[in-house]
Each structure stands twice: as structure tokens, then as C-alpha cells.
PDB file of C-alpha atoms in Angstrom:
ATOM      1  CA  MET A  67      -0.038  -0.222   0.203  1.00 49.00           C
ATOM      2  CA  GLY A  68       1.581   3.448  -0.882  1.00 49.00           C
ATOM      3  CA  ASN A  69       1.000   5.018   2.691  1.00 53.00           C
ATOM      4  CA  SER A  70       1.414   2.584   5.460  1.00 63.00           C
ATOM      5  CA  LYS A  71       0.735   5.456   8.357  1.00 67.00           C
ATOM      6  CA  LEU A  72      -2.990   5.735   7.028  1.00 68.00           C
ATOM      7  CA  TYR A  73      -3.636   1.918   8.142  1.00 73.00           C
ATOM      8  CA  LYS A  74      -1.468   1.825  11.125  1.00 72.00           C
ATOM      9  CA  GLY A  75      -3.825   3.221  13.469  1.00 77.00           C
ATOM     10  CA  SER A  76      -6.386   0.393  12.182  1.00 84.00           C
ATOM     11  CA  LEU A  77      -3.680  -2.374  12.274  1.00 88.00           C
ATOM     12  CA  ASN A  78      -5.420  -3.768  15.872  1.00 90.00           C
ATOM     13  CA  THR A  79      -8.871  -3.212  14.812  1.00 91.00           C
ATOM     14  CA  ILE A  80      -8.517  -5.541  11.540  1.00 92.00           C
ATOM     15  CA  ILE A  81      -6.589  -8.362  13.633  1.00 93.00           C
ATOM     16  CA  LEU A  82      -9.417  -8.416  15.939  1.00 94.00           C
ATOM     17  CA  LYS A  83     -12.071  -8.331  13.110  1.00 94.00           C
ATOM     18  CA  LEU A  84     -10.267 -11.091  11.719  1.00 93.00           C
ATOM     19  CA  LEU A  85      -9.572 -13.292  14.447  1.00 94.00           C
ATOM     20  CA  ASP A  86     -13.189 -12.878  15.589  1.00 92.00           C
ATOM     21  CA  GLU A  87     -13.980 -14.264  12.141  1.00 91.00           C
ATOM     22  CA  GLU A  88     -12.201 -16.982  11.926  1.00 92.00           C
ATOM     23  CA  GLY A  89     -11.977 -18.050  15.622  1.00 90.00           C
ATOM     24  CA  LYS A  90      -7.934 -18.464  15.552  1.00 92.00           C
ATOM     25  CA  MET A  91      -5.198 -17.661  13.547  1.00 94.00           C
ATOM     26  CA  TYR A  92      -0.894 -17.827  13.598  1.00 92.00           C
ATOM     27  CA  GLY A  93       0.853 -14.940  12.490  1.00 90.00           C
ATOM     28  CA  TYR A  94       1.564 -15.444   9.255  1.00 90.00           C
ATOM     29  CA  GLU A  95      -1.637 -16.362   7.870  1.00 92.00           C
ATOM     30  CA  ILE A  96      -3.215 -13.291   9.475  1.00 93.00           C
ATOM     31  CA  THR A  97      -0.283 -11.298   7.637  1.00 91.00           C
ATOM     32  CA  GLN A  98      -1.783 -13.357   4.202  1.00 91.00           C
ATOM     33  CA  LYS A  99      -5.688 -12.914   5.183  1.00 90.00           C
ATOM     34  CA  VAL A 100      -5.072  -9.075   4.961  1.00 89.00           C
ATOM     35  CA  LYS A 101      -3.163  -9.191   1.662  1.00 87.00           C
ATOM     36  CA  GLU A 102      -5.469 -11.496   0.066  1.00 87.00           C
ATOM     37  CA  LEU A 103      -8.756  -9.849   1.155  1.00 87.00           C
ATOM     38  CA  SER A 104      -7.384  -6.206   0.136  1.00 83.00           C
ATOM     39  CA  LYS A 105      -6.399  -7.930  -3.051  1.00 82.00           C
ATOM     40  CA  GLY A 106      -2.726  -7.314  -2.429  1.00 79.00           C
ATOM     41  CA  GLU A 107      -3.253  -3.253  -1.333  1.00 80.00           C
ATOM     42  CA  LEU A 108      -2.511  -3.860   2.224  1.00 81.00           C
ATOM     43  CA  ASN A 109       0.654  -5.806   3.126  1.00 82.00           C
ATOM     44  CA  ILE A 110       1.366  -6.125   7.080  1.00 84.00           C
ATOM     45  CA  THR A 111       5.078  -6.788   7.634  1.00 83.00           C
ATOM     46  CA  GLU A 112       6.156  -9.122  10.314  1.00 82.00           C
ATOM     47  CA  GLY A 113       7.606  -5.913  12.218  1.00 82.00           C
ATOM     48  CA  ALA A 114       4.095  -4.288  12.700  1.00 85.00           C
ATOM     49  CA  LEU A 115       1.957  -7.696  13.026  1.00 88.00           C
ATOM     50  CA  TYR A 116       3.808  -8.804  15.922  1.00 87.00           C
ATOM     51  CA  PRO A 117       3.755  -6.056  18.503  1.00 86.00           C
ATOM     52  CA  ALA A 118       0.346  -5.486  17.859  1.00 89.00           C
ATOM     53  CA  LEU A 119      -0.542  -9.149  18.417  1.00 90.00           C
ATOM     54  CA  HIS A 120       1.529  -8.973  21.735  1.00 86.00           C
ATOM     55  CA  LYS A 121       0.200  -5.619  23.039  1.00 87.00           C
ATOM     56  CA  LEU A 122      -3.518  -7.259  22.137  1.00 90.00           C
ATOM     57  CA  GLU A 123      -2.349 -10.226  24.074  1.00 87.00           C
ATOM     58  CA  ALA A 124      -1.314  -8.147  26.846  1.00 82.00           C
ATOM     59  CA  GLU A 125      -4.260  -6.348  26.966  1.00 84.00           C
ATOM     60  CA  GLY A 126      -5.996  -9.364  27.645  1.00 85.00           C
ATOM     61  CA  LEU A 127      -7.896  -9.265  24.176  1.00 91.00           C
ATOM     62  CA  LEU A 128      -6.272 -12.302  22.654  1.00 92.00           C
ATOM     63  CA  ASP A 129      -5.350 -15.511  24.014  1.00 90.00           C
ATOM     64  CA  VAL A 130      -2.732 -17.795  22.906  1.00 88.00           C
ATOM     65  CA  GLU A 131      -2.828 -21.799  21.971  1.00 88.00           C
ATOM     66  CA  VAL A 132      -0.103 -24.072  21.282  1.00 86.00           C
ATOM     67  CA  ALA A 133      -0.530 -26.859  18.500  1.00 86.00           C
ATOM     68  CA  LYS A 134       1.938 -29.393  16.944  1.00 84.00           C
ATOM     69  CA  VAL A 135       1.652 -29.048  13.060  1.00 84.00           C
ATOM     70  CA  ASP A 136       4.146 -30.325  10.470  1.00 79.00           C
ATOM     71  CA  ASN A 137       7.457 -30.712  11.710  1.00 77.00           C
ATOM     72  CA  ARG A 138       7.234 -27.503  14.282  1.00 83.00           C
ATOM     73  CA  LEU A 139       5.131 -26.300  17.047  1.00 84.00           C
ATOM     74  CA  ARG A 140       2.618 -23.212  16.020  1.00 87.00           C
ATOM     75  CA  LYS A 141       1.330 -20.310  18.333  1.00 88.00           C
ATOM     76  CA  TYR A 142      -2.434 -19.953  17.534  1.00 92.00           C
ATOM     77  CA  TYR A 143      -4.160 -16.139  17.993  1.00 94.00           C
ATOM     78  CA  LYS A 144      -7.718 -16.023  19.224  1.00 94.00           C
ATOM     79  CA  PRO A 145      -9.884 -13.447  20.626  1.00 94.00           C
ATOM     80  CA  THR A 146     -11.131 -13.652  24.539  1.00 93.00           C
ATOM     81  CA  GLU A 147     -14.845 -12.986  25.821  1.00 93.00           C
ATOM     82  CA  GLN A 148     -13.208  -9.337  26.351  1.00 91.00           C
ATOM     83  CA  GLY A 149     -11.703  -9.188  22.902  1.00 91.00           C
ATOM     84  CA  GLU A 150     -15.006 -10.055  21.187  1.00 92.00           C
ATOM     85  CA  LYS A 151     -16.702  -6.997  22.937  1.00 93.00           C
ATOM     86  CA  GLU A 152     -13.622  -4.804  22.048  1.00 91.00           C
ATOM     87  CA  THR A 153     -14.245  -5.741  18.565  1.00 91.00           C
ATOM     88  CA  ILE A 154     -17.499  -4.493  18.166  1.00 92.00           C
ATOM     89  CA  ASN A 155     -16.413  -1.516  20.012  1.00 92.00           C
ATOM     90  CA  ARG A 156     -13.253  -0.774  17.752  1.00 89.00           C
ATOM     91  CA  LEU A 157     -15.157  -1.555  14.377  1.00 90.00           C
ATOM     92  CA  ALA A 158     -17.824   0.916  15.418  1.00 91.00           C
ATOM     93  CA  GLU A 159     -15.082   3.486  16.143  1.00 90.00           C
ATOM     94  CA  LEU A 160     -13.538   2.452  12.966  1.00 88.00           C
ATOM     95  CA  GLU A 161     -16.842   2.967  10.896  1.00 89.00           C
ATOM     96  CA  ASP A 162     -17.472   6.563  12.578  1.00 90.00           C
ATOM     97  CA  PHE A 163     -13.994   7.153  11.613  1.00 88.00           C
ATOM     98  CA  ILE A 164     -14.519   6.492   7.980  1.00 87.00           C
ATOM     99  CA  ARG A 165     -17.605   8.244   7.920  1.00 88.00           C
ATOM    100  CA  SER A 166     -16.276  11.410   9.330  1.00 89.00           C
ATOM    101  CA  MET A 167     -13.242  11.092   6.910  1.00 85.00           C
ATOM    102  CA  GLN A 168     -15.557  10.912   3.753  1.00 85.00           C
ATOM    103  CA  GLN A 169     -17.245  14.033   4.885  1.00 85.00           C
ATOM    104  CA  LEU A 170     -14.095  15.694   5.365  1.00 85.00           C
ATOM    105  CA  VAL A 171     -12.372  14.827   1.780  1.00 83.00           C
ATOM    106  CA  ASN A 172     -15.619  13.927  -0.003  1.00 77.00           C
ATOM    107  CA  PRO A 173     -18.842  15.347   1.479  1.00 68.00           C
ATOM    108  CA  LYS A 174     -21.088  14.106  -1.566  1.00 66.00           C
ATOM    109  CA  TRP A 175     -20.108  10.212  -1.166  1.00 60.00           C
ATOM    110  CA  SER A 176     -21.195   7.915   1.689  1.00 58.00           C
ATOM    111  CA  ILE A 177     -20.302   4.557   2.860  1.00 57.00           C
ATOM    112  CA  GLN A 178     -24.413   3.707   3.371  1.00 55.00           C
TER     113      GLN A 178
ATOM    114  CA  MET B 280       5.316 -27.769   0.438  1.00 69.00           C
ATOM    115  CA  ALA B 281       6.092 -28.339   4.263  1.00 76.00           C
ATOM    116  CA  ILE B 282       9.871 -27.670   5.277  1.00 83.00           C
ATOM    117  CA  SER B 283      11.644 -30.544   6.817  1.00 85.00           C
ATOM    118  CA  LYS B 284      12.208 -31.833  10.434  1.00 84.00           C
ATOM    119  CA  GLU B 285      16.302 -30.742   9.481  1.00 87.00           C
ATOM    120  CA  GLU B 286      15.328 -27.395   8.002  1.00 88.00           C
ATOM    121  CA  VAL B 287      13.247 -26.426  11.248  1.00 87.00           C
ATOM    122  CA  LEU B 288      15.964 -27.739  13.282  1.00 87.00           C
ATOM    123  CA  TYR B 289      18.325 -25.072  10.996  1.00 90.00           C
ATOM    124  CA  ILE B 290      16.192 -22.348  11.679  1.00 90.00           C
ATOM    125  CA  ASP B 291      15.819 -23.014  15.350  1.00 88.00           C
ATOM    126  CA  ASN B 292      19.709 -23.446  15.369  1.00 89.00           C
ATOM    127  CA  TYR B 293      20.019 -20.144  13.500  1.00 90.00           C
ATOM    128  CA  LEU B 294      17.662 -18.468  15.874  1.00 88.00           C
ATOM    129  CA  LYS B 295      19.887 -19.646  18.950  1.00 87.00           C
ATOM    130  CA  PHE B 296      23.162 -18.105  16.999  1.00 89.00           C
ATOM    131  CA  LEU B 297      21.158 -14.603  17.129  1.00 88.00           C
ATOM    132  CA  GLY B 298      20.922 -14.493  20.897  1.00 86.00           C
ATOM    133  CA  ILE B 299      17.009 -15.589  20.831  1.00 84.00           C
ATOM    134  CA  LYS B 300      17.141 -17.805  23.788  1.00 80.00           C
ATOM    135  CA  TYR B 301      13.379 -18.318  25.256  1.00 81.00           C
ATOM    136  CA  ILE B 302      11.727 -21.005  23.739  1.00 78.00           C
ATOM    137  CA  ASP B 303       8.340 -19.311  23.578  1.00 78.00           C
ATOM    138  CA  ILE B 304       9.874 -16.807  21.416  1.00 82.00           C
ATOM    139  CA  ARG B 305      11.913 -18.855  19.133  1.00 84.00           C
ATOM    140  CA  LEU B 306       8.697 -21.158  18.417  1.00 84.00           C
ATOM    141  CA  GLU B 307       6.664 -18.031  17.057  1.00 84.00           C
ATOM    142  CA  ILE B 308       9.569 -16.482  14.741  1.00 87.00           C
ATOM    143  CA  LEU B 309      10.453 -20.329  13.778  1.00 87.00           C
ATOM    144  CA  ASP B 310       7.058 -20.796  12.691  1.00 87.00           C
ATOM    145  CA  HIS B 311       6.805 -17.623  10.970  1.00 89.00           C
ATOM    146  CA  LEU B 312       9.699 -17.732   9.093  1.00 90.00           C
ATOM    147  CA  ALA B 313       9.146 -21.555   8.043  1.00 89.00           C
ATOM    148  CA  SER B 314       5.809 -20.375   6.715  1.00 89.00           C
ATOM    149  CA  GLU B 315       7.161 -17.767   4.729  1.00 88.00           C
ATOM    150  CA  PHE B 316       9.877 -19.770   3.575  1.00 89.00           C
ATOM    151  CA  GLU B 317       7.380 -22.501   2.422  1.00 87.00           C
ATOM    152  CA  SER B 318       4.756 -20.086   0.630  1.00 85.00           C
ATOM    153  CA  THR B 319       8.328 -18.542  -1.555  1.00 83.00           C
ATOM    154  CA  GLU B 320       7.585 -19.896  -5.211  1.00 76.00           C
ATOM    155  CA  GLU B 321      10.944 -18.626  -6.166  1.00 77.00           C
ATOM    156  CA  GLN B 322      14.079 -20.897  -5.527  1.00 77.00           C
ATOM    157  CA  ILE B 323      15.846 -19.408  -2.819  1.00 82.00           C
ATOM    158  CA  ASN B 324      18.578 -20.980  -0.004  1.00 86.00           C
ATOM    159  CA  LEU B 325      17.191 -21.167   3.332  1.00 87.00           C
ATOM    160  CA  GLY B 326      20.680 -19.821   4.935  1.00 89.00           C
ATOM    161  CA  ASP B 327      19.930 -16.397   2.298  1.00 89.00           C
ATOM    162  CA  PHE B 328      16.349 -16.527   3.165  1.00 89.00           C
ATOM    163  CA  LEU B 329      17.303 -16.244   6.884  1.00 90.00           C
ATOM    164  CA  ARG B 330      19.727 -13.410   6.758  1.00 89.00           C
ATOM    165  CA  THR B 331      17.009 -11.064   5.381  1.00 88.00           C
ATOM    166  CA  LYS B 332      14.946 -11.555   8.091  1.00 87.00           C
ATOM    167  CA  ARG B 333      17.651 -10.770  10.980  1.00 87.00           C
ATOM    168  CA  SER B 334      16.406  -7.093  11.712  1.00 85.00           C
ATOM    169  CA  PHE B 335      12.974  -8.792  12.364  1.00 84.00           C
ATOM    170  CA  VAL B 336      14.121 -11.452  14.548  1.00 86.00           C
ATOM    171  CA  LYS B 337      16.290  -8.938  16.513  1.00 82.00           C
ATOM    172  CA  ARG B 338      13.221  -6.351  17.243  1.00 81.00           C
ATOM    173  CA  TYR B 339      11.037  -9.274  18.074  1.00 80.00           C
ATOM    174  CA  GLU B 340      12.491  -9.804  21.871  1.00 74.00           C
ATOM    175  CA  ASN B 341      12.481  -6.182  22.588  1.00 74.00           C
ATOM    176  CA  GLN B 342       9.016  -5.307  21.838  1.00 74.00           C
ATOM    177  CA  TRP B 343       7.597  -8.166  23.505  1.00 71.00           C
ATOM    178  CA  GLN B 344       9.145  -7.363  26.858  1.00 68.00           C
ATOM    179  CA  LYS B 345       7.939  -3.824  26.616  1.00 70.00           C
ATOM    180  CA  ALA B 346       4.261  -4.832  26.121  1.00 69.00           C
ATOM    181  CA  LYS B 347       4.703  -7.143  29.191  1.00 69.00           C
ATOM    182  CA  HIS B 348       6.032  -5.032  31.791  1.00 69.00           C
ATOM    183  CA  TRP B 349       2.889  -2.499  31.580  1.00 74.00           C
ATOM    184  CA  ALA B 350       0.273  -5.189  30.894  1.00 76.00           C
ATOM    185  CA  HIS B 351       1.312  -6.675  34.183  1.00 78.00           C
ATOM    186  CA  GLN B 352       0.651  -3.399  36.491  1.00 81.00           C
ATOM    187  CA  ARG B 353      -2.883  -2.832  34.485  1.00 83.00           C
ATOM    188  CA  ALA B 354      -3.634  -6.316  35.214  1.00 84.00           C
ATOM    189  CA  LEU B 355      -2.807  -5.947  39.283  1.00 87.00           C
ATOM    190  CA  ILE B 356      -4.830  -2.596  39.250  1.00 90.00           C
ATOM    191  CA  LYS B 357      -7.914  -4.135  37.601  1.00 89.00           C
ATOM    192  CA  ARG B 358      -7.757  -7.182  40.032  1.00 90.00           C
ATOM    193  CA  ILE B 359      -7.619  -4.458  42.898  1.00 92.00           C
ATOM    194  CA  LEU B 360     -10.575  -2.430  41.620  1.00 93.00           C
ATOM    195  CA  GLY B 361     -12.160  -5.704  41.191  1.00 93.00           C
ATOM    196  CA  TYR B 362     -12.230  -6.200  44.856  1.00 91.00           C
ATOM    197  CA  PHE B 363     -14.546  -3.387  45.646  1.00 91.00           C
ATOM    198  CA  TYR B 364     -16.899  -3.057  42.637  1.00 91.00           C
ATOM    199  CA  GLU B 365     -17.778  -6.962  42.107  1.00 89.00           C
ATOM    200  CA  PRO B 366     -19.751  -8.305  45.062  1.00 89.00           C
ATOM    201  CA  LYS B 367     -18.307 -12.151  44.844  1.00 88.00           C
ATOM    202  CA  GLN B 368     -14.922 -10.095  45.262  1.00 88.00           C
ATOM    203  CA  TRP B 369     -16.155  -8.489  48.712  1.00 91.00           C
ATOM    204  CA  PHE B 370     -15.193 -11.263  50.853  1.00 92.00           C
ATOM    205  CA  ILE B 371     -11.537 -10.446  50.341  1.00 92.00           C
ATOM    206  CA  PRO B 372     -11.553  -7.204  51.681  1.00 91.00           C
ATOM    207  CA  VAL B 373     -13.831  -8.078  54.591  1.00 93.00           C
ATOM    208  CA  CYS B 374     -11.816 -10.891  55.649  1.00 93.00           C
ATOM    209  CA  ILE B 375      -8.837  -8.156  55.412  1.00 92.00           C
ATOM    210  CA  VAL B 376     -10.831  -5.729  57.708  1.00 92.00           C
ATOM    211  CA  LEU B 377     -11.564  -8.354  59.955  1.00 93.00           C
ATOM    212  CA  PHE B 378      -8.001  -9.712  60.146  1.00 91.00           C
ATOM    213  CA  ILE B 379      -6.823  -6.012  61.066  1.00 90.00           C
ATOM    214  CA  TRP B 380      -9.845  -5.377  63.574  1.00 90.00           C
ATOM    215  CA  LEU B 381      -8.997  -8.528  65.727  1.00 90.00           C
ATOM    216  CA  HIS B 382      -5.457  -7.413  65.707  1.00 86.00           C
ATOM    217  CA  PHE B 383      -6.660  -3.835  66.983  1.00 84.00           C
ATOM    218  CA  LYS B 384      -8.976  -5.836  69.779  1.00 85.00           C
ATOM    219  CA  LEU B 385      -7.061  -8.685  70.818  1.00 88.00           C
ATOM    220  CA  PHE B 386      -3.558  -8.299  70.379  1.00 85.00           C
ATOM    221  CA  PRO B 387      -0.720  -6.157  72.033  1.00 85.00           C
ATOM    222  CA  ASP B 388       1.653  -3.473  70.258  1.00 82.00           C
ATOM    223  CA  LEU B 389       4.489  -6.304  69.837  1.00 87.00           C
ATOM    224  CA  TYR B 390       2.624  -8.645  68.248  1.00 88.00           C
ATOM    225  CA  ILE B 391       0.728  -6.242  65.883  1.00 86.00           C
ATOM    226  CA  ALA B 392       4.093  -5.018  64.553  1.00 85.00           C
ATOM    227  CA  ILE B 393       5.383  -8.770  64.206  1.00 89.00           C
ATOM    228  CA  SER B 394       2.127  -9.529  62.170  1.00 89.00           C
ATOM    229  CA  PHE B 395       2.318  -6.208  60.006  1.00 86.00           C
ATOM    230  CA  PHE B 396       5.700  -6.801  59.041  1.00 87.00           C
ATOM    231  CA  ALA B 397       5.426 -10.446  58.130  1.00 89.00           C
ATOM    232  CA  THR B 398       2.218  -9.805  56.271  1.00 87.00           C
ATOM    233  CA  LEU B 399       4.608  -7.417  54.011  1.00 85.00           C
ATOM    234  CA  ILE B 400       7.075  -9.502  53.478  1.00 86.00           C
ATOM    235  CA  ILE B 401       5.811 -13.235  53.200  1.00 86.00           C
ATOM    236  CA  PRO B 402       3.634 -12.657  49.843  1.00 84.00           C
ATOM    237  CA  GLN B 403       7.074 -11.193  48.543  1.00 82.00           C
ATOM    238  CA  CYS B 404       9.010 -13.932  49.816  1.00 84.00           C
ATOM    239  CA  LEU B 405       6.367 -16.371  48.515  1.00 82.00           C
ATOM    240  CA  HIS B 406       6.117 -14.920  45.170  1.00 79.00           C
ATOM    241  CA  PHE B 407      10.335 -14.916  44.564  1.00 78.00           C
ATOM    242  CA  TYR B 408       9.814 -18.810  45.927  1.00 80.00           C
ATOM    243  CA  ILE B 409       7.335 -19.147  42.579  1.00 75.00           C
ATOM    244  CA  TYR B 410       9.628 -17.548  40.490  1.00 72.00           C
ATOM    245  CA  TYR B 411      12.948 -18.955  41.671  1.00 74.00           C
ATOM    246  CA  LYS B 412      12.061 -22.793  42.756  1.00 72.00           C
ATOM    247  CA  PRO B 413      14.295 -25.253  41.254  1.00 65.00           C
ATOM    248  CA  GLU B 414      11.700 -26.455  38.824  1.00 67.00           C
ATOM    249  CA  GLY B 415      10.436 -23.093  38.104  1.00 68.00           C
ATOM    250  CA  ILE B 416       9.555 -22.476  34.272  1.00 65.00           C
ATOM    251  CA  HIS B 417      10.870 -18.915  33.850  1.00 67.00           C
ATOM    252  CA  LYS B 418      14.233 -20.067  32.657  1.00 68.00           C
ATOM    253  CA  ASN B 419      13.226 -21.233  29.009  1.00 71.00           C
ATOM    254  CA  ILE B 420      10.082 -19.028  28.942  1.00 72.00           C
ATOM    255  CA  GLN B 421      10.204 -15.489  28.117  1.00 72.00           C
ATOM    256  CA  SER B 422       6.462 -15.087  29.287  1.00 71.00           C
ATOM    257  CA  ALA B 423       7.005 -16.384  32.483  1.00 73.00           C
ATOM    258  CA  LYS B 424      10.355 -13.738  32.660  1.00 71.00           C
ATOM    259  CA  TYR B 425       8.054 -10.872  33.636  1.00 72.00           C
ATOM    260  CA  ILE B 426       6.117 -12.661  36.118  1.00 74.00           C
ATOM    261  CA  LEU B 427       8.512 -10.806  38.529  1.00 72.00           C
ATOM    262  CA  SER B 428       7.391  -7.095  37.508  1.00 75.00           C
ATOM    263  CA  ILE B 429       4.020  -7.739  39.171  1.00 79.00           C
ATOM    264  CA  MET B 430       5.014  -7.591  42.481  1.00 79.00           C
ATOM    265  CA  ALA B 431       6.329  -3.935  41.788  1.00 77.00           C
ATOM    266  CA  LEU B 432       3.334  -2.078  43.020  1.00 79.00           C
ATOM    267  CA  PRO B 433       3.151  -4.242  46.267  1.00 80.00           C
ATOM    268  CA  SER B 434       6.434  -3.978  46.955  1.00 82.00           C
ATOM    269  CA  ILE B 435       6.118  -0.173  47.193  1.00 81.00           C
ATOM    270  CA  PHE B 436       4.469  -0.451  50.787  1.00 81.00           C
ATOM    271  CA  MET B 437       7.589  -2.194  52.095  1.00 79.00           C
ATOM    272  CA  TYR B 438      10.231   0.652  50.617  1.00 81.00           C
ATOM    273  CA  LEU B 439       8.174   3.272  51.826  1.00 81.00           C
ATOM    274  CA  MET B 440       8.083   2.034  55.526  1.00 79.00           C
ATOM    275  CA  GLY B 441      11.242   4.083  56.386  1.00 80.00           C
ATOM    276  CA  ILE B 442       9.213   7.209  55.431  1.00 81.00           C
ATOM    277  CA  MET B 443       5.773   6.332  56.606  1.00 79.00           C
ATOM    278  CA  ALA B 444       6.942   5.103  60.154  1.00 79.00           C
ATOM    279  CA  PRO B 445       6.638   8.822  62.122  1.00 81.00           C
ATOM    280  CA  ILE B 446       3.574   9.210  60.459  1.00 81.00           C
ATOM    281  CA  LEU B 447       2.096   6.017  60.958  1.00 78.00           C
ATOM    282  CA  LYS B 448       3.656   5.984  64.715  1.00 78.00           C
ATOM    283  CA  GLU B 449       1.255   9.301  65.462  1.00 81.00           C
ATOM    284  CA  ASN B 450      -1.679   8.667  63.608  1.00 82.00           C
ATOM    285  CA  PRO B 451      -2.602   4.734  64.695  1.00 80.00           C
ATOM    286  CA  GLU B 452      -5.857   4.860  61.923  1.00 82.00           C
ATOM    287  CA  MET B 453      -3.552   5.682  59.410  1.00 85.00           C
ATOM    288  CA  PHE B 454      -1.370   2.925  60.292  1.00 86.00           C
ATOM    289  CA  TYR B 455      -4.168   0.763  59.733  1.00 87.00           C
ATOM    290  CA  ILE B 456      -5.330   2.095  56.487  1.00 89.00           C
ATOM    291  CA  TYR B 457      -1.705   1.690  55.089  1.00 87.00           C
ATOM    292  CA  TRP B 458      -1.488  -2.169  56.521  1.00 88.00           C
ATOM    293  CA  PHE B 459      -5.161  -2.350  54.830  1.00 91.00           C
ATOM    294  CA  PHE B 460      -3.909  -1.232  51.249  1.00 90.00           C
ATOM    295  CA  ALA B 461      -0.321  -3.096  51.666  1.00 89.00           C
ATOM    296  CA  LEU B 462      -2.378  -6.444  52.279  1.00 91.00           C
ATOM    297  CA  VAL B 463      -5.039  -5.552  49.724  1.00 91.00           C
ATOM    298  CA  PHE B 464      -2.141  -5.009  47.133  1.00 90.00           C
ATOM    299  CA  ASN B 465       0.025  -7.876  48.307  1.00 89.00           C
ATOM    300  CA  ILE B 466      -3.065 -10.643  48.133  1.00 90.00           C
ATOM    301  CA  ALA B 467      -3.819  -9.158  44.462  1.00 90.00           C
ATOM    302  CA  GLY B 468      -0.170  -9.330  43.561  1.00 88.00           C
ATOM    303  CA  LEU B 469      -0.049 -13.090  44.353  1.00 87.00           C
ATOM    304  CA  GLN B 470      -3.275 -13.895  43.115  1.00 88.00           C
ATOM    305  CA  GLU B 471      -2.125 -12.303  39.944  1.00 86.00           C
ATOM    306  CA  VAL B 472       1.225 -14.306  40.008  1.00 84.00           C
ATOM    307  CA  ILE B 473      -0.446 -17.525  40.688  1.00 84.00           C
ATOM    308  CA  ALA B 474      -3.037 -16.858  37.636  1.00 85.00           C
ATOM    309  CA  LEU B 475      -0.347 -16.125  35.322  1.00 81.00           C
ATOM    310  CA  LYS B 476       1.803 -18.738  36.071  1.00 80.00           C
ATOM    311  CA  ARG B 477      -1.030 -21.381  35.516  1.00 81.00           C
ATOM    312  CA  LYS B 478      -2.080 -19.737  32.262  1.00 80.00           C
ATOM    313  CA  ILE B 479       1.743 -19.864  31.186  1.00 78.00           C
ATOM    314  CA  VAL B 480       2.090 -23.716  32.314  1.00 78.00           C
ATOM    315  CA  LYS B 481      -0.921 -24.193  30.246  1.00 78.00           C
ATOM    316  CA  THR B 482       0.138 -22.458  27.200  1.00 77.00           C
ATOM    317  CA  TYR B 483       3.363 -23.619  27.107  1.00 75.00           C
ATOM    318  CA  SER B 484       3.182 -27.243  28.313  1.00 73.00           C
ATOM    319  CA  LYS B 485       4.187 -28.658  25.054  1.00 71.00           C
ATOM    320  CA  LEU B 486       7.427 -26.578  24.997  1.00 65.00           C
ATOM    321  CA  ILE B 487       8.336 -27.027  28.699  1.00 63.00           C
ATOM    322  CA  SER B 488       7.927 -31.124  28.626  1.00 62.00           C
ATOM    323  CA  ASN B 489      10.234 -30.991  25.390  1.00 57.00           C
TER     324      ASN B 489
END
């Protein structure tokens, strides 16, 4: 994506939404899913993803699970009960923000 | 195509070479690198691939430590507040008040002083025992390393004793309030330590047993 600063503030919300939909995911899977959903427009680097995941885990919004996959162990992230509630709040906040931005940059356009 | 066991070992050794000693951190980096390597379409040597990931590996450990420290303090404050606004937790402050009141009513000053210092020191000692006991889990698990930081706030009551002693001697009611909050912080700290330790053991039992 051209300007990564624009989505940086929404990264935690994007992660929470994906995990809420998928149940549980591992780090690399999240980066690939975001890439796929955004048709290659958004590319979450590992340097941005893991600090965000650890922050969400530290806040008690994500839980972790370790499972054996192929020849190695894998760490899965899944939302906690608190994380599920927070996802709804953060998505509502993000929608409000997008609406406000739309009104600022293009008043005639609406997301509804 | 899934990478071989030898390649997994190669990545693990590379991470050790870069100074990543905690197995829970190596687990996540290793899986990420292995997944990315498996999905690389172009033919690339594993060693060359790993060299391009060096800066990410180095940054990873640092940023995790920062996230954990403040999370523990927040969790402790949340637990303490819960004692006062969650009815099912009220028995803890009630028991503490009862404990202090019984001392005030029944025991001489010397016994109260001994009991006071014991209740400040014992939780800290217990916490160190949980962390440092020989079969402890902290040595190889990064998540367990910061269990120690949970007791930072409760230990303030111990370290402030020198400054507070003259004030507490002159105001007995202040002494009992101080004692009450010291006990609240210490009990909450210990509860947090035990809960976190259980969670870490449950999550990383596969790593610990290997």
C-alpha cells in the first residue's frame, strides 16, 4: 500500500476482526489473509504484526494456544470474551472514523 | 511444500545463534519464518532467506518485553478495583478488615508490629519462591520472565516503610489504613502471579515438556 501510516492506527482493529471471524489464526496466516482480502493493497509486515499481537495479548484481548503442526509447533491467537466485545466497539469506532473522513474529503460520498 | 525436520532445526539453530534464548519466542519466529519460506515461489537457499530476516528477529524480543511489563501493572490495578466493585470479590477486603480489626482489639502492640511486617514480607517471599524454585518455568519461557514485575507495586509498601514510620506512629488510624492497602496490594499481586503462572504452564506445556 502507498501510505502505510494511513492504516497503522487501524491495524489492531483489523486483527481483532479477522480473529473474530476465523476463530483462531497464526501470525503468518493473518498477514496472508489481509493481503488476500485487500487484493494485495495492504501488506502487514511481521515487524508491525507481532508488536500489535503482543499488545493485544497483553491487554487481555487475545489468548494463545500452542499446537503441533507438521514438523514444528505453532502459536495460534484467538479472541478472549473481552476481545470479542472490544472488537464490536473498535469496529464501530472505525466506521465512525471512516464516515467522518469521507465527509471531510468527499462530502457527497457516503458509505451507507 | 512443508519444510523438513532438518530445516526446522536449522532455523532454530540460527535463532539461537542470533541470541534468541527463550523457547516461546523461538517458537513464534520459527513458525513465521518456516511458513513464509514454504510459501516462497522462487527457489531460494534457506540460509540466504534467513539472513534477510535478521533485523525482524532482533527487534522481536525487545518489543515483547515492553508490552508485557505494563500489562502486568494494569492487570494488578484491575484486580484490586475488582475487590471493591464486584460483589463476589467483596469477601477479600472484608476478611482483611476483620483480620486487622481482630489485631486491633485482641493483641498487644508488639504482636501487631510482628504481624504487620510478616504480612508485608511473606507475600514477597512467596512470590520469589514461585519464581525461583528449582523446577520453575522462568528459565526458558520469556512470558514467565516478567512475572516478577507484577509485585513491583505491592513492594512499594515495604520500601516506603522508612518514610512512613513516623507518620504511622503518630496516627494509629493511618497505620491501619496503610496496613489494609498493603494487604490488598500483596494479596492481589500473589493472585495475579499464580493466575499468570497457571496460564503460562497451560499454554506452553508442550514446550516445557520438550
